[in-house]
Amino acid sequence: MKTAVLGAGLSGLSAGYYLLRRFGKPLTIYEALPRVGGWVRSENRKDGNFIFESGPRTIRPVGEPGANTLELVEELKLTVKPIPRSHVAARNRMLYAKGQLCLLPNGPKGLFGVLPPFTKPLYKALLRDLFTKSTPAKTGDESIYSFVERRFGKEIADYAISPMICGICAGNAREISVRFLMEGLFEKEQKYGGVLKGTLFALFKNQSKKDTKEGLFAQRQPKLYTQALQEKWAMYGLQGGLEILPRAMRKYLVERDVNVQLSNECRNLSFNSTGAQMTIKDAEVLVDHVVSALPAHKLAPLVKQQHPSLCAELMEIPYVDVVVVNLQFEGNLLKQDGFGLLVPPVEKLPILGVIFDSCCFDMGGNTVLTVMMGGHWFEQWFGDRPSQKQILDLATSHVQKILHISEEPKFSRIHTLHKCIPQYTVGHKRRVESIRNYIKFFNLPLSLCGAAYDGVGINDVILSARRQVEALP
């Protein structure tokens, strides 16, 4: 089967990897940009012995998706930098709320005291869930904010869940689907009448079941995943920065004669009874099957001429712009170590959060921070064309105020990432099902993988590619 993959971000490269493993060649990956990796970008500053990440910098080794990524990392022979659960970056996560830095509880004891920004003990929110009747969702979905406010109260929705959604997808919890991002909790409430009740019932059910392993790794777990479980990793990075992963994937594929074509954008995509026809640099390319790892808004215009209704459905998935500002200060300037902080939207500040990179990994004695801004609120704070100086001044001033830093950054980098994160608005699960059902109904030789359809995390997009390839006949 002659296959083409559109996009050489992590999901596209993963699709190439799993296609090669299952079918062999011929296989070509087409990427519009002159580099692989998509939004994953690491800048090694060897003169200062630190790294700037404009995308993700850590991966969580959790469950089947986490095991799947570690299997890939193992195959590529990459050097892992584990962060155990005992590490300060795993234990300490913060909010900036009500004018102060608030350390979030990291254990059961934290449920019983009154910790700012909350005004009452967190166990009371659990009691509320226990004694609140469930409300059947009229459309089979609702916003995460609505769900959490209903089950646990407004304070938890404002100061726990809303900033968490900012950290996951730079989105507004009042619009993001609970059915997509927190399906397990939603189904527990719908089935058992409450999140806590459903969780306790699931624990009891699992204990009474025989210890049988299921899924991709039922027979054998990857060695790195077993190591992660034994050593209790909370997360991990890669030696040299996370961009090492897509670069190593490209190298692996090219060494096995997979054709990875950079600066080759697909301009049109049509289908017939024998396969697909792509327009690449004004040349027509015929293949048996296409795996698209493009963002939904990039794929939509390619299929518009032949399948306008599919185009319309793809365009219903919104995206947001995010500004990422990397800052390097000399010396260790942080008063409180941790993974970083998030800012609840109710604070009405232009920043979503700050990651303390130099707490996660050794940065040569520097304080290295990554400031995230914009997302759902990009236009509100930045308008159409914010200047680099405006962005840097805004990020620096807020970091200095929140973290009580008087020094100026010695080095900085600004990235404005346009339409970088899909927004899983209410009804997203049904939307994705409808898109894939359309493809199935018309028997199109097309598979879709990536963040728009199966989740925004690194583990999600890699597993998305694997599942789409394994679903091919």
Short mmCIF file of C-alpha atoms in Angstrom, two decimals:
data_model
loop_
_atom_site.label_atom_id
_atom_site.label_comp_id
_atom_site.label_asym_id
_atom_site.label_seq_id
_atom_site.Cartn_x
_atom_site.Cartn_y
_atom_site.Cartn_z
CA MET A 1 0.00 0.00 0.00
CA LYS A 2 1.43 3.36 -1.07
CA THR A 3 0.73 5.76 1.78
CA ALA A 4 1.22 9.47 2.38
CA VAL A 5 1.30 11.24 5.72
CA LEU A 6 0.46 14.94 5.82
CA GLY A 7 2.33 16.79 8.57
CA ALA A 8 5.62 16.04 10.32
CA GLY A 9 4.73 17.07 13.83
CA LEU A 10 4.79 14.39 16.53
CA SER A 11 1.56 12.77 15.36
CA GLY A 12 2.60 12.70 11.68
CA LEU A 13 6.04 11.28 12.45
CA SER A 14 4.41 8.72 14.75
CA ALA A 15 2.03 7.75 11.95
CA GLY A 16 5.06 7.24 9.72
CA TYR A 17 6.74 5.12 12.39
CA TYR A 18 3.71 2.85 12.88
CA LEU A 19 2.99 2.62 9.13
CA LEU A 20 6.58 1.53 8.54
CA ARG A 21 6.34 -1.01 11.34
CA ARG A 22 3.09 -2.47 10.05
CA PHE A 23 3.27 -2.19 6.26
CA GLY A 24 6.83 -1.23 5.35
CA LYS A 25 7.42 1.03 2.34
CA PRO A 26 6.52 2.86 0.11
CA LEU A 27 5.79 5.73 2.46
CA THR A 28 6.23 9.51 2.19
CA ILE A 29 5.71 12.21 4.82
CA TYR A 30 4.98 15.73 3.55
CA GLU A 31 5.65 18.77 5.75
CA ALA A 32 4.96 22.38 4.77
CA LEU A 33 7.66 23.81 7.05
CA PRO A 34 11.45 23.39 6.66
CA ARG A 35 11.65 21.48 9.99
CA VAL A 36 9.93 18.60 11.77
CA GLY A 37 8.33 18.67 15.21
CA GLY A 38 5.44 21.10 14.82
CA TRP A 39 5.01 23.10 18.02
CA VAL A 40 7.77 21.17 19.81
CA ARG A 41 10.83 23.41 19.72
CA SER A 42 13.93 23.37 21.96
CA GLU A 43 16.61 26.05 21.85
CA ASN A 44 19.88 24.98 23.45
CA ARG A 45 21.82 27.98 24.77
CA LYS A 46 25.20 26.32 25.19
CA ASP A 47 26.84 29.63 26.07
CA GLY A 48 24.69 29.75 29.23
CA ASN A 49 24.08 26.02 29.69
CA PHE A 50 20.28 26.27 29.57
CA ILE A 51 17.40 25.31 27.27
CA PHE A 52 14.37 27.30 26.16
CA GLU A 53 11.28 25.24 25.29
CA SER A 54 8.54 27.00 23.34
CA GLY A 55 6.36 23.90 23.47
CA PRO A 56 6.10 21.08 26.03
CA ARG A 57 9.15 20.11 28.09
CA THR A 58 7.93 17.09 30.06
CA ILE A 59 5.92 13.92 29.43
CA ARG A 60 3.85 12.01 31.98
CA PRO A 61 4.45 8.22 32.09
CA VAL A 62 0.85 7.38 32.97
CA GLY A 63 -1.27 4.47 31.75
CA GLU A 64 -1.35 2.96 28.29
CA PRO A 65 -0.64 6.28 26.49
CA GLY A 66 2.41 6.87 28.72
CA ALA A 67 3.66 3.32 28.22
CA ASN A 68 3.25 3.69 24.46
CA THR A 69 5.42 6.82 24.33
CA LEU A 70 8.10 5.19 26.49
CA GLU A 71 8.16 2.22 24.10
CA LEU A 72 8.92 4.68 21.29
CA VAL A 73 11.56 6.52 23.36
CA GLU A 74 13.14 3.14 24.14
CA GLU A 75 13.20 2.14 20.47
CA LEU A 76 14.86 5.45 19.55
CA LYS A 77 17.47 4.96 22.32
CA LEU A 78 16.94 8.44 23.76
CA THR A 79 18.33 9.50 27.15
CA VAL A 80 15.54 10.13 29.66
CA LYS A 81 15.67 12.68 32.50
CA PRO A 82 13.19 11.41 35.12
CA ILE A 83 11.47 13.61 37.70
CA PRO A 84 10.30 11.36 40.58
CA ARG A 85 7.18 12.11 42.62
CA SER A 86 9.39 13.13 45.54
CA HIS A 87 11.00 15.93 43.47
CA VAL A 88 10.00 19.49 44.35
CA ALA A 89 8.77 20.07 40.78
CA ALA A 90 6.36 17.15 41.16
CA ARG A 91 5.19 18.09 44.67
CA ASN A 92 4.78 21.85 44.40
CA ARG A 93 2.27 23.43 42.06
CA MET A 94 0.95 26.91 42.64
CA LEU A 95 -1.74 29.43 41.81
CA TYR A 96 -1.39 33.17 41.73
CA ALA A 97 -4.70 34.37 43.11
CA LYS A 98 -6.01 37.19 45.27
CA GLY A 99 -2.66 38.93 45.07
CA GLN A 100 -0.54 36.08 46.44
CA LEU A 101 1.25 32.89 45.44
CA CYS A 102 -0.76 29.94 46.77
CA LEU A 103 0.72 26.44 47.18
CA LEU A 104 -1.81 23.78 46.15
CA PRO A 105 -2.32 20.77 48.45
CA ASN A 106 -0.30 17.72 47.37
CA GLY A 107 -1.71 15.10 49.75
CA PRO A 108 -4.77 14.06 51.80
CA LYS A 109 -3.83 16.38 54.70
CA GLY A 110 -4.41 19.35 52.43
CA LEU A 111 -8.11 18.55 52.28
CA PHE A 112 -8.75 19.50 55.90
CA GLY A 113 -7.13 22.90 56.40
CA VAL A 114 -8.19 26.19 54.84
CA LEU A 115 -5.58 26.97 52.19
CA PRO A 116 -5.70 30.15 50.11
CA PRO A 117 -7.21 30.99 47.70
CA PHE A 118 -10.00 28.75 49.07
CA THR A 119 -12.18 30.02 51.90
CA LYS A 120 -13.17 26.63 53.32
CA PRO A 121 -11.63 23.16 53.63
CA LEU A 122 -11.59 21.19 50.37
CA TYR A 123 -13.22 18.14 51.95
CA LYS A 124 -16.47 20.14 52.03
CA ALA A 125 -16.44 20.20 48.22
CA LEU A 126 -16.22 16.39 48.28
CA LEU A 127 -19.15 16.23 50.70
CA ARG A 128 -21.14 18.48 48.38
CA ASP A 129 -20.55 16.01 45.55
CA LEU A 130 -21.54 13.11 47.80
CA PHE A 131 -24.91 14.64 48.69
CA THR A 132 -25.77 16.41 45.43
CA LYS A 133 -28.11 14.57 43.08
CA SER A 134 -26.92 13.97 39.54
CA THR A 135 -28.44 15.92 36.67
CA PRO A 136 -28.81 14.03 33.39
CA ALA A 137 -27.00 15.97 30.67
CA LYS A 138 -29.63 16.99 28.10
CA THR A 139 -27.23 16.88 25.16
CA GLY A 140 -24.89 14.24 26.59
CA ASP A 141 -22.31 16.91 27.38
CA GLU A 142 -21.73 20.17 29.25
CA SER A 143 -18.88 22.52 30.00
CA ILE A 144 -16.26 21.49 32.54
CA TYR A 145 -16.98 24.68 34.50
CA SER A 146 -20.69 23.92 34.70
CA PHE A 147 -20.04 20.31 35.71
CA VAL A 148 -17.54 21.18 38.46
CA GLU A 149 -19.60 24.08 39.79
CA ARG A 150 -22.63 21.79 39.98
CA ARG A 151 -20.77 18.96 41.72
CA PHE A 152 -18.15 20.75 43.85
CA GLY A 153 -19.08 24.44 43.99
CA LYS A 154 -18.13 27.72 42.33
CA GLU A 155 -14.87 28.18 44.25
CA ILE A 156 -13.47 24.87 42.96
CA ALA A 157 -14.62 25.74 39.44
CA ASP A 158 -12.95 29.17 39.61
CA TYR A 159 -9.72 28.39 41.43
CA ALA A 160 -8.98 24.73 40.68
CA ILE A 161 -10.51 23.67 37.38
CA SER A 162 -10.45 26.90 35.35
CA PRO A 163 -6.67 27.45 35.75
CA MET A 164 -6.08 23.76 35.08
CA ILE A 165 -7.86 24.08 31.72
CA CYS A 166 -5.67 27.12 30.97
CA GLY A 167 -2.67 24.86 31.52
CA ILE A 168 -4.02 22.00 29.40
CA CYS A 169 -5.33 23.80 26.32
CA ALA A 170 -5.20 27.57 27.03
CA GLY A 171 -8.99 27.42 27.00
CA ASN A 172 -12.01 28.77 28.84
CA ALA A 173 -13.46 26.11 31.16
CA ARG A 174 -16.91 27.63 30.57
CA GLU A 175 -16.69 26.40 26.95
CA ILE A 176 -14.57 23.23 27.14
CA SER A 177 -16.31 19.84 27.04
CA VAL A 178 -16.32 17.72 30.19
CA ARG A 179 -17.30 14.71 28.08
CA PHE A 180 -14.06 14.97 26.09
CA LEU A 181 -11.47 16.08 28.64
CA MET A 182 -12.89 14.42 31.77
CA GLU A 183 -15.08 11.68 30.37
CA GLY A 184 -14.35 9.30 33.26
CA LEU A 185 -15.64 11.75 35.89
CA PHE A 186 -18.63 12.71 33.77
CA GLU A 187 -19.68 9.09 33.24
CA LYS A 188 -19.25 8.27 36.95
CA GLU A 189 -21.68 11.06 37.82
CA GLN A 190 -24.16 10.10 35.12
CA LYS A 191 -24.05 6.39 36.02
CA TYR A 192 -23.62 6.38 39.80
CA GLY A 193 -25.10 9.72 40.82
CA GLY A 194 -21.83 11.38 41.84
CA VAL A 195 -18.12 11.55 41.10
CA LEU A 196 -17.04 10.31 44.55
CA LYS A 197 -19.64 7.53 44.54
CA GLY A 198 -18.54 6.42 41.10
CA THR A 199 -14.86 6.54 42.05
CA LEU A 200 -15.42 4.42 45.18
CA PHE A 201 -17.55 1.94 43.24
CA ALA A 202 -14.84 1.66 40.55
CA LEU A 203 -12.18 1.00 43.21
CA PHE A 204 -14.32 -1.72 44.76
CA LYS A 205 -15.03 -3.23 41.34
CA ASN A 206 -11.34 -3.27 40.41
CA GLN A 207 -10.37 -4.95 43.67
CA SER A 208 -12.95 -7.68 43.15
CA LYS A 209 -11.79 -8.34 39.57
CA LYS A 210 -9.04 -10.79 38.81
CA ASP A 211 -5.67 -9.23 38.08
CA THR A 212 -5.82 -9.40 34.29
CA LYS A 213 -3.89 -7.00 32.09
CA GLU A 214 -5.55 -5.56 29.02
CA GLY A 215 -4.64 -3.28 26.15
CA LEU A 216 -1.54 -2.80 24.02
CA PHE A 217 0.89 -4.01 26.66
CA ALA A 218 -1.04 -6.89 28.19
CA GLN A 219 1.76 -9.33 27.33
CA ARG A 220 4.85 -7.21 27.89
CA GLN A 221 5.42 -3.73 29.24
CA PRO A 222 8.20 -1.54 27.82
CA LYS A 223 11.28 -1.66 30.06
CA LEU A 224 11.29 2.10 30.53
CA TYR A 225 7.65 2.04 31.64
CA THR A 226 8.40 -0.68 34.19
CA GLN A 227 11.32 1.45 35.39
CA ALA A 228 9.07 4.51 35.62
CA LEU A 229 6.60 2.58 37.80
CA GLN A 230 9.31 1.16 40.04
CA GLU A 231 11.09 4.50 40.48
CA LYS A 232 7.79 6.42 40.76
CA TRP A 233 8.39 8.95 38.01
CA ALA A 234 5.92 11.83 37.99
CA MET A 235 7.18 13.00 34.58
CA TYR A 236 10.32 13.03 32.49
CA GLY A 237 12.19 15.10 29.94
CA LEU A 238 14.78 14.20 27.32
CA GLN A 239 18.48 14.97 27.31
CA GLY A 240 18.95 17.94 24.98
CA GLY A 241 15.31 19.07 25.13
CA LEU A 242 12.05 17.62 23.89
CA GLU A 243 12.71 18.49 20.23
CA ILE A 244 15.20 15.61 20.33
CA LEU A 245 12.16 13.31 20.01
CA PRO A 246 10.87 14.47 16.59
CA ARG A 247 14.44 14.84 15.30
CA ALA A 248 15.27 11.28 16.35
CA MET A 249 12.03 10.03 14.77
CA ARG A 250 12.90 11.69 11.48
CA LYS A 251 16.42 10.20 11.59
CA TYR A 252 14.99 6.73 12.34
CA LEU A 253 12.55 6.95 9.42
CA VAL A 254 15.04 8.35 6.90
CA GLU A 255 17.57 5.63 7.78
CA ARG A 256 14.89 3.11 6.83
CA ASP A 257 14.22 4.78 3.46
CA VAL A 258 11.07 6.63 4.45
CA ASN A 259 10.86 9.78 2.35
CA VAL A 260 10.41 12.82 4.64
CA GLN A 261 9.87 15.85 2.39
CA LEU A 262 10.19 19.24 4.09
CA SER A 263 8.92 22.53 2.62
CA ASN A 264 6.39 20.51 0.61
CA GLU A 265 2.87 21.67 1.35
CA CYS A 266 -0.19 19.81 0.14
CA ARG A 267 -2.49 22.28 -1.63
CA ASN A 268 -5.42 20.05 -2.54
CA LEU A 269 -6.70 16.59 -1.68
CA SER A 270 -9.29 14.59 -3.59
CA PHE A 271 -10.40 10.97 -3.58
CA ASN A 272 -11.58 8.38 -6.09
CA SER A 273 -12.29 4.66 -6.17
CA THR A 274 -8.60 3.75 -6.42
CA GLY A 275 -7.13 6.07 -3.80
CA ALA A 276 -6.25 9.72 -3.25
CA GLN A 277 -4.77 12.49 -5.35
CA MET A 278 -2.69 15.22 -3.73
CA THR A 279 -1.40 18.45 -5.20
CA ILE A 280 2.15 18.99 -3.94
CA LYS A 281 4.04 21.98 -5.39
CA ASP A 282 1.78 21.95 -8.49
CA ALA A 283 2.53 18.27 -9.10
CA GLU A 284 -0.16 15.59 -8.79
CA VAL A 285 0.75 12.71 -6.48
CA LEU A 286 -1.31 9.52 -6.42
CA VAL A 287 -1.41 7.28 -3.32
CA ASP A 288 -3.59 4.47 -1.98
CA HIS A 289 -4.19 6.06 1.43
CA VAL A 290 -3.61 9.37 3.25
CA VAL A 291 -3.04 9.81 6.97
CA SER A 292 -3.62 13.44 7.87
CA ALA A 293 -1.88 14.73 10.98
CA LEU A 294 -2.64 18.32 9.98
CA PRO A 295 -4.62 20.64 12.25
CA ALA A 296 -8.31 20.46 11.36
CA HIS A 297 -8.31 24.04 10.02
CA LYS A 298 -5.41 23.15 7.68
CA LEU A 299 -7.03 19.98 6.35
CA ALA A 300 -10.43 21.63 5.79
CA PRO A 301 -9.55 23.77 2.72
CA LEU A 302 -7.76 20.81 1.10
CA VAL A 303 -10.99 18.77 0.92
CA LYS A 304 -13.42 21.68 0.44
CA GLN A 305 -13.80 21.37 -3.33
CA GLN A 306 -14.83 17.71 -3.31
CA HIS A 307 -16.27 17.42 0.23
CA PRO A 308 -17.61 20.81 1.39
CA SER A 309 -19.62 19.33 4.26
CA LEU A 310 -16.52 17.58 5.64
CA CYS A 311 -14.67 20.87 5.33
CA ALA A 312 -17.43 22.63 7.29
CA GLU A 313 -17.30 20.05 10.09
CA LEU A 314 -13.52 20.32 10.35
CA MET A 315 -13.78 24.11 10.56
CA GLU A 316 -16.12 23.78 13.55
CA ILE A 317 -13.09 22.84 15.67
CA PRO A 318 -11.78 26.22 16.91
CA TYR A 319 -8.13 27.00 17.66
CA VAL A 320 -6.44 29.62 19.82
CA ASP A 321 -3.22 31.63 19.59
CA VAL A 322 -0.70 31.38 22.41
CA VAL A 323 2.25 33.61 23.23
CA VAL A 324 5.24 31.87 24.82
CA VAL A 325 7.96 34.01 26.42
CA ASN A 326 11.16 32.34 27.65
CA LEU A 327 13.17 34.29 30.23
CA GLN A 328 16.64 33.64 31.65
CA PHE A 329 17.92 35.35 34.78
CA GLU A 330 21.35 34.87 36.29
CA GLY A 331 21.45 32.99 39.59
CA ASN A 332 18.67 31.30 41.56
CA LEU A 333 16.01 33.95 42.17
CA LEU A 334 12.96 31.88 43.09
CA LYS A 335 11.66 32.15 46.65
CA GLN A 336 9.49 29.03 46.24
CA ASP A 337 10.54 26.08 44.07
CA GLY A 338 8.02 23.99 42.15
CA PHE A 339 6.79 23.07 38.68
CA GLY A 340 5.27 26.48 38.21
CA LEU A 341 2.10 28.46 38.67
CA LEU A 342 -1.23 28.98 36.96
CA VAL A 343 -3.39 32.10 37.03
CA PRO A 344 -7.18 31.63 37.34
CA PRO A 345 -9.10 33.59 34.66
CA VAL A 346 -11.14 35.31 37.40
CA GLU A 347 -7.95 37.23 38.24
CA LYS A 348 -8.22 38.94 34.84
CA LEU A 349 -4.48 38.97 34.18
CA PRO A 350 -2.88 38.56 30.72
CA ILE A 351 -0.83 35.49 31.69
CA LEU A 352 -2.11 31.92 31.81
CA GLY A 353 0.81 30.53 33.79
CA VAL A 354 4.55 30.36 34.37
CA ILE A 355 6.66 27.19 34.23
CA PHE A 356 9.79 27.05 36.41
CA ASP A 357 12.06 25.23 33.94
CA SER A 358 15.13 25.54 36.18
CA CYS A 359 13.28 23.73 38.98
CA CYS A 360 12.51 20.80 36.69
CA PHE A 361 15.99 20.42 35.20
CA ASP A 362 19.51 21.72 35.76
CA MET A 363 19.91 25.02 33.88
CA GLY A 364 23.51 25.86 34.79
CA GLY A 365 22.70 27.93 37.87
CA ASN A 366 20.25 30.16 35.97
CA THR A 367 16.62 30.89 36.71
CA VAL A 368 14.79 29.90 33.52
CA LEU A 369 11.05 30.57 33.23
CA THR A 370 8.46 30.08 30.51
CA VAL A 371 5.50 32.47 30.51
CA MET A 372 2.32 31.47 28.65
CA MET A 373 -0.15 34.16 27.59
CA GLY A 374 -3.19 34.60 25.40
CA GLY A 375 -5.09 31.46 24.45
CA HIS A 376 -8.85 32.06 24.63
CA TRP A 377 -8.12 35.64 25.73
CA PHE A 378 -5.47 36.47 23.10
CA GLU A 379 -7.39 39.20 21.29
CA GLN A 380 -8.56 40.76 24.55
CA TRP A 381 -4.98 41.33 25.68
CA PHE A 382 -2.98 41.62 22.47
CA GLY A 383 -5.29 42.62 19.62
CA ASP A 384 -4.25 41.69 16.09
CA ARG A 385 -0.52 42.47 15.98
CA PRO A 386 1.20 42.83 19.34
CA SER A 387 4.78 44.10 19.16
CA GLN A 388 7.63 41.98 20.51
CA LYS A 389 8.47 44.72 23.02
CA GLN A 390 4.88 44.92 24.25
CA ILE A 391 4.79 41.16 24.82
CA LEU A 392 8.19 41.03 26.55
CA ASP A 393 7.42 44.00 28.81
CA LEU A 394 4.07 42.50 29.80
CA ALA A 395 5.54 39.07 30.58
CA THR A 396 8.54 40.47 32.47
CA SER A 397 6.55 42.92 34.59
CA HIS A 398 4.07 40.26 35.72
CA VAL A 399 6.81 37.72 36.46
CA GLN A 400 8.70 40.30 38.51
CA LYS A 401 5.59 41.24 40.48
CA ILE A 402 4.32 37.71 41.10
CA LEU A 403 7.71 36.14 41.93
CA HIS A 404 9.25 39.20 43.62
CA ILE A 405 12.15 39.37 41.18
CA SER A 406 13.84 42.77 40.85
CA GLU A 407 16.45 41.76 38.24
CA GLU A 408 15.92 42.10 34.50
CA PRO A 409 16.18 38.99 32.29
CA LYS A 410 19.59 38.53 30.65
CA PHE A 411 18.15 36.68 27.67
CA SER A 412 14.64 36.16 26.30
CA ARG A 413 12.82 34.60 23.40
CA ILE A 414 9.28 35.30 22.20
CA HIS A 415 7.13 32.96 20.12
CA THR A 416 3.60 33.78 18.97
CA LEU A 417 2.04 30.44 18.08
CA HIS A 418 -0.93 31.05 15.78
CA LYS A 419 -3.79 28.56 15.96
CA CYS A 420 -1.65 26.12 17.91
CA ILE A 421 -4.11 24.43 20.29
CA PRO A 422 -7.53 23.03 19.34
CA GLN A 423 -10.38 23.87 21.69
CA TYR A 424 -12.50 20.93 22.81
CA THR A 425 -15.72 22.88 23.12
CA VAL A 426 -18.98 21.31 24.31
CA GLY A 427 -20.02 18.60 21.86
CA HIS A 428 -16.45 17.91 20.67
CA LYS A 429 -16.63 14.14 21.11
CA ARG A 430 -19.75 13.97 18.95
CA ARG A 431 -18.15 16.36 16.44
CA VAL A 432 -15.13 14.08 16.02
CA GLU A 433 -17.37 11.02 15.72
CA SER A 434 -19.37 12.78 13.00
CA ILE A 435 -16.20 13.63 11.04
CA ARG A 436 -14.90 10.07 11.21
CA ASN A 437 -18.35 8.65 10.38
CA TYR A 438 -18.46 10.84 7.26
CA ILE A 439 -15.09 9.44 6.13
CA LYS A 440 -16.33 5.90 6.81
CA PHE A 441 -19.69 6.43 5.06
CA PHE A 442 -18.06 7.67 1.84
CA ASN A 443 -15.29 5.08 2.15
CA LEU A 444 -12.58 7.73 1.81
CA PRO A 445 -8.97 6.46 1.93
CA LEU A 446 -8.26 8.94 4.73
CA SER A 447 -7.31 8.60 8.40
CA LEU A 448 -7.15 11.48 10.89
CA CYS A 449 -4.80 11.65 13.84
CA GLY A 450 -3.50 14.35 16.13
CA ALA A 451 -4.51 16.86 18.77
CA ALA A 452 -7.75 17.97 17.09
CA TYR A 453 -9.32 14.54 17.45
CA ASP A 454 -7.79 12.55 20.29
CA GLY A 455 -6.26 14.90 22.89
CA VAL A 456 -3.62 17.60 23.17
CA GLY A 457 -0.84 15.84 25.10
CA ILE A 458 2.28 14.26 23.61
CA ASN A 459 1.12 10.81 24.72
CA ASP A 460 -2.29 11.48 23.15
CA VAL A 461 -1.06 12.45 19.69
CA ILE A 462 1.42 9.56 19.47
CA LEU A 463 -1.20 7.01 20.54
CA SER A 464 -3.72 8.64 18.18
CA ALA A 465 -1.37 7.91 15.27
CA ARG A 466 -0.85 4.32 16.40
CA ARG A 467 -4.55 3.59 16.73
CA GLN A 468 -5.38 5.07 13.33
CA VAL A 469 -2.67 3.01 11.64
CA GLU A 470 -3.73 -0.18 13.45
CA ALA A 471 -7.33 0.42 12.34
CA LEU A 472 -6.32 0.27 8.66
CA PRO A 473 -7.38 -2.92 6.82
#
